[in-house]
Short mmCIF file of C-alpha atoms in Angstrom, two decimals:
data_model
loop_
_atom_site.label_atom_id
_atom_site.label_comp_id
_atom_site.label_asym_id
_atom_site.label_seq_id
_atom_site.Cartn_x
_atom_site.Cartn_y
_atom_site.Cartn_z
CA MET Z 1 74.67 89.01 63.40
CA ILE Z 2 72.14 91.37 61.85
CA TYR Z 3 71.08 93.99 64.41
CA ALA Z 4 68.10 96.39 64.29
CA ASN Z 5 67.56 98.81 67.21
CA ASP Z 6 63.99 99.88 66.33
CA PHE Z 7 62.05 97.31 68.32
CA PHE Z 8 59.07 98.40 70.36
CA THR Z 9 56.50 100.11 68.17
CA ILE Z 10 52.72 100.45 68.11
CA GLY Z 11 50.98 97.16 67.32
CA ASN Z 12 53.53 94.84 68.94
CA SER Z 13 52.39 92.44 71.66
CA TYR Z 14 54.31 91.13 74.64
CA PRO Z 15 53.09 87.76 75.93
CA ASN Z 16 55.77 87.88 78.62
CA ASP Z 17 59.08 89.57 79.34
CA ASP Z 18 61.01 87.02 77.28
CA THR Z 19 58.89 86.95 74.07
CA VAL Z 20 57.82 89.62 71.60
CA GLN Z 21 55.48 89.10 68.66
CA LEU Z 22 55.51 91.72 65.91
CA ILE Z 23 55.13 92.47 62.22
CA ASP Z 24 58.62 92.84 60.81
CA ASN Z 25 59.20 96.39 59.57
CA TYR Z 26 61.11 95.22 56.52
CA THR Z 27 59.50 91.97 55.33
CA HIS Z 28 56.05 92.52 56.92
CA GLU Z 29 56.15 88.92 58.18
CA ALA Z 30 54.67 87.94 61.49
CA VAL Z 31 57.72 87.02 63.57
CA VAL Z 32 58.66 86.13 67.12
CA TYR Z 33 61.71 87.30 69.06
CA LYS Z 34 62.91 85.63 72.23
CA LYS Z 35 65.16 87.10 74.86
CA CYS Z 36 68.77 85.89 74.85
CA ALA Z 37 71.12 85.35 77.75
CA PRO Z 38 72.30 88.66 79.26
CA GLY Z 39 74.92 90.57 77.34
CA ILE Z 40 75.91 90.75 73.68
CA PRO Z 41 75.29 87.40 71.90
CA VAL Z 42 78.43 85.30 72.11
CA ASN Z 43 78.35 84.29 68.44
CA GLY Z 44 79.12 87.82 67.37
CA THR Z 45 78.71 88.47 63.66
CA GLU Z 46 79.04 84.91 62.39
CA ASP Z 47 75.80 83.24 63.43
CA GLY Z 48 73.61 84.86 60.75
CA ALA Z 49 70.75 85.49 63.18
CA ILE Z 50 68.72 88.73 63.48
CA TYR Z 51 68.69 90.47 66.86
CA ARG Z 52 66.84 93.42 68.32
CA LYS Z 53 67.60 95.25 71.52
CA LYS Z 54 65.70 96.71 74.45
CA ASP Z 55 67.86 98.63 76.86
CA ASN Z 56 70.71 96.19 77.55
CA ASP Z 57 68.83 93.04 76.53
CA PHE Z 58 69.08 91.31 73.15
CA TYR Z 59 66.23 89.39 71.52
CA MET Z 60 66.88 86.83 68.72
CA ARG Z 61 64.45 86.25 65.87
CA GLN Z 62 62.88 82.78 65.89
CA TRP Z 63 62.82 81.46 62.36
CA LEU Z 64 59.70 79.58 61.37
CA GLY Z 65 60.89 78.58 57.89
CA ASP Z 66 64.27 77.70 56.40
CA VAL Z 67 67.49 79.67 56.26
CA ARG Z 68 69.77 79.89 53.23
CA VAL Z 69 73.45 79.09 53.42
CA ALA Z 70 74.05 81.86 50.86
CA TRP Z 71 73.23 84.40 53.58
CA TRP Z 72 76.56 83.55 55.21
CA GLY Z 73 78.65 84.29 52.10
CA ILE Z 74 80.10 80.80 51.90
CA GLU Z 75 81.18 81.04 48.26
CA ASN Z 76 83.99 83.46 49.07
CA LYS Z 77 85.45 81.37 51.89
CA SER Z 78 88.33 78.89 51.85
CA VAL Z 79 87.33 75.23 51.74
CA ASP Z 80 88.05 74.80 55.47
CA GLU Z 81 86.21 77.98 56.44
CA ARG Z 82 83.29 77.04 54.19
CA THR Z 83 82.95 73.59 55.74
CA GLN Z 84 83.04 75.03 59.26
CA LEU Z 85 80.55 77.77 58.38
CA ILE Z 86 78.03 75.35 56.82
CA ASN Z 87 78.26 73.21 59.94
CA LYS Z 88 77.59 76.31 62.04
CA VAL Z 89 74.50 77.03 59.94
CA LEU Z 90 73.30 73.43 60.34
CA SER Z 91 73.91 73.56 64.10
CA LEU Z 92 71.28 76.29 64.46
CA GLY Z 93 68.74 73.53 63.88
CA TYR Z 94 66.66 75.31 61.23
CA ASP Z 95 65.65 73.83 57.92
CA VAL Z 96 68.37 74.86 55.48
CA PHE Z 97 68.09 75.73 51.79
CA PHE Z 98 71.12 75.46 49.50
CA ASP Z 99 70.81 77.60 46.36
CA LYS Z 100 72.03 76.24 43.04
CA MET Z 101 75.81 76.56 43.28
CA GLU Z 102 78.92 74.38 43.45
CA ILE Z 103 80.47 73.92 46.87
CA THR Z 104 83.70 72.11 47.73
CA ILE Z 105 83.99 70.87 51.32
CA LYS Z 106 86.63 69.16 53.39
CA GLY Z 107 85.05 67.02 56.07
CA LYS Z 108 81.53 66.03 56.97
CA LEU Z 109 78.40 68.13 57.39
CA VAL Z 110 76.54 67.17 60.57
CA VAL Z 111 72.76 67.08 60.26
CA ASN Z 112 70.46 67.55 63.24
CA SER Z 113 67.30 65.69 64.12
CA ASN Z 114 64.11 67.39 62.92
CA GLN Z 115 65.93 69.13 60.07
CA LYS Z 116 65.29 69.46 56.34
CA LEU Z 117 68.12 70.08 53.90
CA LEU Z 118 66.67 71.32 50.63
CA SER Z 119 68.13 72.42 47.31
CA ASN Z 120 67.33 73.00 43.68
CA GLY Z 121 70.59 71.50 42.42
CA CYS Z 122 73.41 72.53 44.74
CA LYS Z 123 76.51 70.45 43.97
CA ILE Z 124 78.61 69.50 46.98
CA ILE Z 125 82.02 67.95 46.29
CA GLN Z 126 83.92 66.09 49.01
CA ILE Z 127 87.71 66.49 48.73
CA GLU Z 128 88.66 64.76 51.99
CA LYS Z 129 89.19 61.01 51.84
CA TYR Z 130 87.29 58.43 53.88
CA ILE Z 131 84.55 60.72 55.13
CA GLU Z 132 80.85 61.19 54.36
CA ILE Z 133 79.20 64.38 53.14
CA PHE Z 134 76.05 64.28 55.32
CA ASP Z 135 76.29 62.66 58.75
CA CYS Z 136 72.82 61.56 59.91
CA GLU Z 137 74.03 58.85 62.28
CA ASP Z 138 71.52 58.13 65.07
CA LYS Z 139 69.40 61.15 64.08
CA GLU Z 140 65.62 61.33 63.51
CA ASP Z 141 63.14 63.07 61.21
CA ILE Z 142 65.43 64.28 58.43
CA MET Z 143 64.85 65.17 54.78
CA ILE Z 144 67.63 65.55 52.19
CA LYS Z 145 66.30 66.69 48.82
CA GLY Z 146 67.52 68.09 45.54
CA PHE Z 147 71.34 67.89 45.80
CA VAL Z 148 74.12 66.70 43.54
CA LEU Z 149 76.62 64.97 45.84
CA THR Z 150 80.06 63.98 44.55
CA GLY Z 151 82.46 61.71 46.41
CA HIS Z 152 86.23 61.87 46.52
CA GLY Z 153 86.38 58.98 44.05
CA ASP Z 154 89.79 57.64 45.10
CA ASP Z 155 89.26 56.46 48.67
CA TYR Z 156 87.97 52.89 48.48
CA GLU Z 157 88.31 50.84 51.67
CA PRO Z 158 87.51 47.09 51.72
CA SER Z 159 85.38 47.44 54.83
CA SER Z 160 81.67 47.60 55.63
CA SER Z 161 82.47 50.40 58.10
CA SER Z 162 83.82 52.68 55.35
CA ARG Z 163 82.60 56.27 55.56
CA SER Z 164 83.28 57.08 51.91
CA VAL Z 165 79.59 57.77 51.33
CA GLY Z 166 77.17 60.51 50.45
CA VAL Z 167 74.80 60.03 53.39
CA LEU Z 168 75.78 58.07 56.51
CA CYS Z 169 72.65 56.96 58.36
CA TYR Z 170 73.51 54.21 60.85
CA GLY Z 171 70.73 54.12 63.42
CA ALA Z 172 68.74 56.88 61.71
CA LYS Z 173 64.94 56.99 62.02
CA ARG Z 174 62.37 58.53 59.70
CA LEU Z 175 64.81 59.64 57.02
CA LEU Z 176 63.67 60.78 53.56
CA ILE Z 177 66.29 61.03 50.79
CA GLU Z 178 64.61 62.26 47.63
CA GLY Z 179 65.48 63.65 44.22
CA ASN Z 180 69.27 63.70 44.60
CA THR Z 181 72.12 62.69 42.30
CA PHE Z 182 75.09 60.81 43.78
CA GLU Z 183 78.42 60.49 41.96
CA ASN Z 184 81.55 58.44 42.63
CA PHE Z 185 81.22 57.41 46.27
CA THR Z 186 83.60 54.49 46.60
CA TYR Z 187 81.61 52.70 49.31
CA SER Z 188 78.01 53.73 48.69
CA ALA Z 189 75.78 56.68 47.95
CA VAL Z 190 73.89 55.91 51.19
CA SER Z 191 75.14 53.66 53.98
CA GLY Z 192 73.22 52.50 57.02
CA LEU Z 193 74.03 48.87 57.70
CA ARG Z 194 72.37 48.63 61.10
CA GLU Z 195 69.23 49.76 62.88
CA VAL Z 196 67.85 52.11 60.26
CA LYS Z 197 64.10 52.56 60.72
CA HIS Z 198 61.59 54.12 58.34
CA LEU Z 199 63.96 55.07 55.52
CA ILE Z 200 62.56 56.25 52.18
CA PHE Z 201 65.05 56.51 49.30
CA ARG Z 202 63.19 57.62 46.18
CA PHE Z 203 63.60 59.43 42.87
CA ASN Z 204 67.40 59.51 43.21
CA ALA Z 205 70.14 58.75 40.69
CA VAL Z 206 73.43 57.01 41.53
CA GLU Z 207 75.62 57.34 38.47
CA ASN Z 208 79.33 56.59 38.78
CA SER Z 209 82.22 56.83 36.35
CA PHE Z 210 83.71 53.55 37.66
CA ASN Z 211 84.41 50.72 35.22
CA GLU Z 212 85.20 47.00 35.45
CA ALA Z 213 88.95 47.55 35.71
CA TRP Z 214 88.31 49.76 38.75
CA GLY Z 215 86.00 47.14 40.26
CA LYS Z 216 88.55 44.33 39.91
CA GLN Z 217 91.21 46.13 41.96
CA ASN Z 218 91.88 44.92 45.53
CA ALA Z 219 92.26 41.28 44.49
CA PRO Z 220 91.15 38.61 45.12
CA THR Z 221 87.66 39.86 46.05
CA GLY Z 222 87.74 43.09 44.07
CA ARG Z 223 85.93 46.19 45.21
CA LYS Z 224 82.75 44.30 46.01
CA ASP Z 225 81.72 46.66 48.82
CA ASN Z 226 81.03 49.47 46.36
CA THR Z 227 77.24 49.77 45.97
CA GLY Z 228 74.50 52.15 44.98
CA ILE Z 229 72.89 51.87 48.42
CA THR Z 230 73.65 49.64 51.42
CA VAL Z 231 71.12 49.70 54.25
CA GLY Z 232 69.67 47.46 56.91
CA GLY Z 233 66.94 47.73 59.50
CA GLN Z 234 63.15 47.99 59.45
CA ASN Z 235 60.63 49.65 57.18
CA ILE Z 236 62.93 50.46 54.29
CA THR Z 237 61.55 51.75 50.99
CA ILE Z 238 63.69 52.06 47.85
CA LEU Z 239 61.52 53.46 45.06
CA LYS Z 240 62.03 54.70 41.49
CA ASN Z 241 65.78 55.26 41.58
CA ARG Z 242 68.50 54.80 38.94
CA PHE Z 243 71.76 52.98 39.68
CA LYS Z 244 74.61 52.77 37.20
CA ASN Z 245 78.26 51.63 37.25
CA SER Z 246 78.67 50.35 40.81
CA SER Z 247 80.06 46.97 41.87
CA GLN Z 248 76.59 46.08 43.15
CA GLY Z 249 73.35 48.01 42.83
CA ILE Z 250 71.24 47.56 45.99
CA VAL Z 251 72.39 45.72 49.13
CA ILE Z 252 70.02 44.94 52.02
CA ALA Z 253 71.86 43.95 55.20
CA GLU Z 254 71.12 40.85 57.24
CA LYS Z 255 68.10 40.61 59.55
CA SER Z 256 66.27 43.48 57.88
CA ASP Z 257 62.49 43.43 58.11
CA PHE Z 258 59.71 45.06 56.08
CA VAL Z 259 61.60 46.10 52.97
CA SER Z 260 60.11 47.35 49.71
CA ILE Z 261 62.25 47.66 46.57
CA SER Z 262 60.18 48.73 43.59
CA ASP Z 263 60.39 50.34 40.16
CA ASN Z 264 64.15 50.92 40.18
CA ASP Z 265 66.54 50.82 37.22
CA ILE Z 266 69.87 49.06 37.83
CA GLU Z 267 72.35 49.07 34.97
CA ASN Z 268 75.94 47.93 34.49
CA THR Z 269 77.10 46.43 37.75
CA ILE Z 270 80.86 46.23 37.31
CA LEU Z 271 81.70 43.33 39.63
CA GLU Z 272 78.74 41.48 41.14
CA HIS Z 273 74.96 41.57 41.51
CA GLY Z 274 72.13 43.92 40.66
CA MET Z 275 70.54 43.33 44.09
CA TYR Z 276 71.94 41.41 47.02
CA VAL Z 277 69.72 40.55 50.00
CA ASP Z 278 71.68 39.15 52.94
CA ALA Z 279 70.77 36.41 55.42
CA GLY Z 280 67.69 36.46 57.59
CA VAL Z 281 65.70 39.14 55.77
CA SER Z 282 61.90 38.89 56.06
CA ASN Z 283 58.80 40.64 54.74
CA ILE Z 284 60.50 41.87 51.60
CA THR Z 285 58.88 42.75 48.29
CA ILE Z 286 60.99 43.22 45.16
CA ILE Z 287 58.55 44.36 42.49
CA GLY Z 288 58.72 45.95 39.07
CA ASN Z 289 62.46 46.62 38.88
CA ARG Z 290 64.57 46.57 35.74
CA VAL Z 291 68.03 45.03 36.09
CA ARG Z 292 70.35 44.71 33.13
CA ASN Z 293 73.99 44.09 32.30
CA THR Z 294 75.23 42.57 35.56
CA VAL Z 295 78.58 40.83 35.94
CA LYS Z 296 76.96 38.27 38.25
CA MET Z 297 73.37 37.73 39.38
CA GLY Z 298 70.42 39.96 38.71
CA ILE Z 299 68.60 39.50 42.05
CA LYS Z 300 70.18 37.37 44.80
CA LEU Z 301 68.81 36.45 48.20
CA GLN Z 302 71.48 34.53 50.12
CA ASN Z 303 70.73 33.00 53.48
CA PHE Z 304 73.23 31.48 55.89
CA ASP Z 305 72.60 29.71 59.17
CA TYR Z 306 72.95 32.10 62.09
CA LYS Z 307 71.35 31.71 65.50
CA ASN Z 308 67.75 32.97 65.64
CA TYR Z 309 67.68 34.07 62.00
CA VAL Z 310 64.42 33.73 60.11
CA SER Z 311 63.66 34.45 56.47
CA HIS Z 312 60.00 34.54 55.49
CA ASN Z 313 57.40 36.35 53.40
CA ILE Z 314 59.41 37.05 50.26
CA VAL Z 315 57.87 38.35 47.03
CA ILE Z 316 59.93 38.80 43.85
CA SER Z 317 57.51 39.81 41.16
CA ASN Z 318 57.20 41.57 37.79
CA ASN Z 319 60.91 42.36 37.48
CA THR Z 320 62.86 42.35 34.23
CA ILE Z 321 66.40 40.92 34.35
CA GLU Z 322 68.52 40.98 31.21
CA ASN Z 323 72.12 40.08 30.38
CA THR Z 324 73.76 38.50 33.39
CA ARG Z 325 77.26 37.16 32.77
CA GLY Z 326 78.78 33.72 33.32
CA GLY Z 327 77.80 32.31 36.72
CA GLY Z 328 75.03 34.87 37.01
CA ASP Z 329 71.51 33.59 37.64
CA GLY Z 330 68.67 35.90 36.76
CA ILE Z 331 67.02 35.36 40.17
CA SER Z 332 68.60 33.29 42.94
CA ILE Z 333 67.40 32.24 46.42
CA ASN Z 334 69.87 30.07 48.28
CA ASN Z 335 71.46 29.06 51.58
CA THR Z 336 75.23 28.75 51.31
CA THR Z 337 75.75 26.87 54.57
CA GLY Z 338 75.86 23.58 52.64
CA VAL Z 339 73.49 20.94 51.28
CA VAL Z 340 73.81 18.63 54.29
CA ASP Z 341 73.96 21.15 57.11
CA ALA Z 342 71.73 24.06 56.06
CA GLN Z 343 68.82 24.71 58.41
CA LEU Z 344 67.52 28.16 57.41
CA TYR Z 345 64.87 27.93 54.72
CA ALA Z 346 63.22 30.94 53.15
CA LYS Z 347 59.55 30.43 53.96
CA ASN Z 348 56.49 31.68 52.11
CA VAL Z 349 58.14 32.67 48.86
CA VAL Z 350 56.54 33.94 45.65
CA VAL Z 351 58.56 34.41 42.46
CA SER Z 352 56.11 35.37 39.75
CA GLY Z 353 55.61 37.41 36.63
CA ASN Z 354 59.28 38.09 36.03
CA ILE Z 355 61.07 38.28 32.70
CA VAL Z 356 64.55 36.76 32.64
CA ARG Z 357 66.47 36.99 29.39
CA ASN Z 358 70.03 36.05 28.46
CA ALA Z 359 71.20 34.78 31.85
CA GLY Z 360 74.77 33.51 32.15
CA GLN Z 361 73.76 30.66 34.48
CA HIS Z 362 70.22 29.60 35.47
CA GLY Z 363 67.20 31.71 34.73
CA ILE Z 364 65.62 31.23 38.17
CA ASN Z 365 67.55 29.29 40.82
CA ILE Z 366 65.51 28.23 43.88
CA ARG Z 367 67.14 26.39 46.80
CA PHE Z 368 66.23 26.00 50.46
CA VAL Z 369 62.67 27.28 50.20
CA ASP Z 370 59.78 26.03 52.32
CA GLN Z 371 56.35 26.76 50.82
CA GLY Z 372 56.74 28.68 47.62
CA VAL Z 373 55.25 29.37 44.22
CA ILE Z 374 57.38 29.94 41.10
CA SER Z 375 54.85 30.95 38.49
CA ASN Z 376 54.07 32.89 35.34
CA ASN Z 377 57.66 33.80 34.60
CA VAL Z 378 58.97 34.29 31.07
CA ILE Z 379 62.48 32.86 30.71
CA ASN Z 380 64.54 32.71 27.54
CA ASP Z 381 68.08 32.49 26.18
CA ILE Z 382 69.61 30.86 29.26
CA GLN Z 383 73.10 29.36 29.51
CA PHE Z 384 72.15 26.54 31.92
CA ALA Z 385 68.67 25.60 33.23
CA GLY Z 386 65.62 27.77 32.81
CA VAL Z 387 64.44 26.93 36.36
CA TYR Z 388 66.72 25.09 38.81
CA ILE Z 389 65.16 23.54 41.94
CA SER Z 390 66.97 21.97 44.89
CA ASN Z 391 66.32 21.44 48.60
CA VAL Z 392 62.75 22.69 48.64
CA LYS Z 393 59.63 21.72 50.55
CA SER Z 394 56.05 22.27 49.40
CA VAL Z 395 56.88 24.27 46.29
CA GLU Z 396 54.88 24.66 43.10
CA VAL Z 397 56.48 25.51 39.75
CA CYS Z 398 53.71 26.35 37.33
CA HIS Z 399 52.65 28.30 34.25
CA ASN Z 400 56.18 29.37 33.34
CA ASN Z 401 57.16 29.93 29.73
CA ILE Z 402 60.73 28.74 29.16
CA LYS Z 403 62.41 28.93 25.78
CA THR Z 404 65.92 28.26 24.45
CA THR Z 405 68.06 26.95 27.30
CA ALA Z 406 71.54 25.51 26.86
CA GLU Z 407 70.65 22.76 29.34
CA ASN Z 408 67.36 21.71 30.95
CA GLY Z 409 64.16 23.66 30.81
CA ILE Z 410 63.60 22.65 34.45
CA MET Z 411 66.20 20.85 36.59
CA ILE Z 412 65.03 19.14 39.81
CA GLU Z 413 68.29 18.48 41.67
CA GLY Z 414 67.93 16.46 44.87
CA HIS Z 415 66.52 16.87 48.39
CA ASN Z 416 63.06 18.03 47.32
CA THR Z 417 59.87 17.07 49.13
CA VAL Z 418 56.34 17.73 47.85
CA LEU Z 419 57.29 19.49 44.63
CA SER Z 420 54.72 20.10 41.91
CA VAL Z 421 55.85 21.04 38.40
CA ASN Z 422 52.77 21.65 36.30
CA SER Z 423 51.40 23.50 33.30
CA ASN Z 424 54.75 24.86 32.12
CA THR Z 425 55.69 25.37 28.49
CA ILE Z 426 59.28 24.46 27.58
CA GLU Z 427 60.61 25.02 24.07
CA ASN Z 428 64.01 24.26 22.64
CA PRO Z 429 65.91 23.02 25.72
CA GLY Z 430 69.38 21.45 25.60
CA ILE Z 431 70.72 23.55 22.74
CA ARG Z 432 74.29 23.08 23.96
CA ASN Z 433 73.86 19.63 22.38
CA THR Z 434 76.92 18.20 24.09
CA GLY Z 435 77.32 16.44 27.42
CA LEU Z 436 75.19 14.06 29.46
CA ASP Z 437 71.64 13.27 28.36
CA ASP Z 438 70.16 14.39 31.68
CA LEU Z 439 71.40 17.94 31.00
CA LEU Z 440 69.90 18.04 27.51
CA THR Z 441 66.31 17.35 28.53
CA GLY Z 442 63.09 19.27 29.04
CA VAL Z 443 62.63 18.26 32.70
CA THR Z 444 65.13 16.21 34.71
CA ILE Z 445 64.68 14.64 38.17
CA ARG Z 446 68.02 13.61 39.59
CA GLY Z 447 70.06 13.43 42.77
CA PHE Z 448 69.26 12.04 46.22
CA PHE Z 449 66.10 12.11 48.31
CA ASN Z 450 63.46 13.47 45.97
CA LYS Z 451 60.05 12.54 47.39
CA GLU Z 452 56.50 13.33 46.32
CA ILE Z 453 57.41 14.82 42.96
CA SER Z 454 54.69 15.48 40.40
CA LEU Z 455 55.00 16.53 36.76
CA LYS Z 456 51.59 17.35 35.31
CA TYR Z 457 50.30 18.92 32.12
CA ASN Z 458 53.60 20.35 30.93
CA LYS Z 459 54.27 20.86 27.24
CA ILE Z 460 57.86 20.18 26.16
CA ILE Z 461 58.98 20.78 22.57
CA GLY Z 462 62.44 20.11 21.21
CA GLY Z 463 64.07 22.28 18.59
CA GLY Z 464 66.10 20.91 15.71
CA ASN Z 465 68.43 18.15 16.90
CA ALA Z 466 69.07 19.35 20.45
CA MET Z 467 66.64 17.93 23.06
CA LYS Z 468 67.52 14.33 23.96
CA HIS Z 469 64.39 13.55 25.99
CA GLY Z 470 61.33 15.31 27.27
CA VAL Z 471 61.62 13.90 30.80
CA PHE Z 472 64.66 12.21 32.35
CA VAL Z 473 64.40 10.40 35.72
CA GLU Z 474 67.56 9.28 37.47
CA PHE Z 475 67.64 6.36 39.89
CA ILE Z 476 70.42 5.99 42.47
CA LEU Z 477 70.84 2.61 44.13
CA PRO Z 478 72.08 2.10 47.67
CA THR Z 479 75.64 0.82 48.01
CA ASP Z 480 77.47 -1.17 50.66
CA GLU Z 481 79.18 2.02 51.80
CA SER Z 482 75.90 3.99 51.75
CA PRO Z 483 72.99 1.58 52.20
CA GLU Z 484 70.36 4.25 52.83
CA LYS Z 485 67.60 4.45 50.24
CA LYS Z 486 68.33 7.30 47.83
CA THR Z 487 65.51 7.38 45.26
CA PHE Z 488 61.77 7.36 45.92
CA GLN Z 489 60.45 6.85 42.41
CA GLU Z 490 57.33 5.14 43.75
CA THR Z 491 56.16 8.56 45.06
CA TYR Z 492 56.41 10.26 41.65
CA GLU Z 493 53.37 11.25 39.58
CA ILE Z 494 53.78 12.03 35.86
CA ILE Z 495 50.43 12.86 34.28
CA GLY Z 496 49.11 14.55 31.16
CA ASN Z 497 52.39 15.85 29.76
CA THR Z 498 53.08 16.34 26.07
CA VAL Z 499 56.57 15.83 24.64
CA LEU Z 500 57.37 16.59 21.00
CA ASP Z 501 60.53 16.19 18.92
CA ALA Z 502 62.87 14.40 21.30
CA ILE Z 503 65.79 13.43 19.06
CA ASP Z 504 66.59 10.02 20.58
CA GLY Z 505 63.23 8.71 19.50
CA TYR Z 506 61.52 8.47 22.87
CA SER Z 507 60.16 11.11 25.15
CA TYR Z 508 60.59 9.72 28.67
CA ARG Z 509 63.76 8.09 29.94
CA PHE Z 510 63.88 6.25 33.28
CA LEU Z 511 67.17 4.77 34.47
CA ASN Z 512 65.15 2.24 36.46
CA HIS Z 513 62.02 1.10 34.65
CA ASN Z 514 61.27 -1.68 37.10
CA VAL Z 515 60.09 0.55 39.94
CA PRO Z 516 56.55 1.71 39.14
CA LEU Z 517 55.46 5.28 39.69
CA ARG Z 518 52.48 6.08 41.85
CA LEU Z 519 50.80 7.57 38.76
CA PHE Z 520 51.89 7.55 35.14
CA ASN Z 521 49.11 8.19 32.64
CA ASN Z 522 47.64 10.37 29.92
CA ASN Z 523 51.04 11.46 28.66
CA TYR Z 524 51.61 12.00 24.95
CA GLN Z 525 54.74 9.93 24.45
CA TYR Z 526 56.84 7.46 22.60
CA LEU Z 527 57.16 4.63 25.13
CA LEU Z 528 60.47 2.84 25.51
CA ASN Z 529 61.58 1.24 28.76
CA THR Z 530 58.88 3.16 30.61
CA PRO Z 531 57.56 1.97 33.99
CA THR Z 532 53.86 1.57 34.65
CA GLN Z 533 51.91 3.11 37.45
CA ALA Z 534 51.37 1.14 40.63
#
């Protein structure tokens, strides 16, 4: 407590018995004092407030700006006393400024609603295991800006309820986290898996010292729950941040809605994906991010059938994905329920303008999508197919530039209805040059139940002695055990394509050349065992 007895002087005003407005004698600020409960203030000398006295009554100064934790002399306290004292400062409810210093704490710091925590580089180090630094759970209207937050670093728990985080924000509303650096939180820099609303996470850096050996511990799954940020809810913005050396970069929890992830840098995931979007997420835009050096996929949206889940309005555009490892698609949209049983389709999907380079599996892998456009992507140096398509409805794959794929330029793999593949350029597919012909082809249509498939105005160019065929079309006959019709070649349209330098001497290979296509014309080709149009 700071106490000044000189209170009532000329020029002061008294709106009522409980409030005094005056010009402070020392700072010359216009300030307000309000009358306290009778008697000496119970907080004694440790609350940091300024009091003045009239007769036997005390009046406490009402702060209009922020207070500074340095006013409480926290640097000279023990770690337990310091943690308790900072919490006492926060409990006053004022905006709080942390000067540039290094603070070690033991336990969490509880943030209030309607509070700003500001700094110009204060470093806060957590030495207690399994506990957050800032607790914002179920709070509203909070800003956290300008800190360097360091986790314990040796307190990983294989649980989504882990509190080994920098900022815990379950159920928080209108939370701004800006311009901070997060280091070595074993669960996540920021965690709010459920019911977060109106979160902005921008201009932050999450830079860990973890490596792949650390990520592989806790077999068989490894430390997959370690992320740069893990949040879920509504109206989430993740903008212009850096993420480095976490098991996964960004994780968006299931059933989130209205999510924007843009202009972030994600580097060196040590176990799994650059971004992981869980089941039932809608109205999400992933735009202009740079993802490189991921152990698994660059950007993954994975649906699963749950009751009342929907997944619609998805835009993945203008991202750059480089250097995914074996099994890692550059961009993947899928439903893992199963080919036969899956019901949840991602609806209204745009994947456009992305660059995918050196992917360890497919460049772009699209499954279980209803109404989508995959367009204007640049895809090169891919270990399997440049674009892989399966289980889609009303999808267009167009104007993509695909170069140097170990297998197909474009693979169309079963259960597709109303699929248009047009105006793509494919160069040098099938460079693995070993295996089945249908995997060493520019465009392949194979598997069961493909209907209304069109290939139009694509240009397919082999390189050296690698590409077997420009277009390969499989035909599966019914059997006694499975008499249902499997292939609908009569609904296919192949028009205006150009195929150059297929090494087997012909450009189009049909396993059944007796079933005519609906349309087959104006293709530049070497014809051998090629069906006519109906």
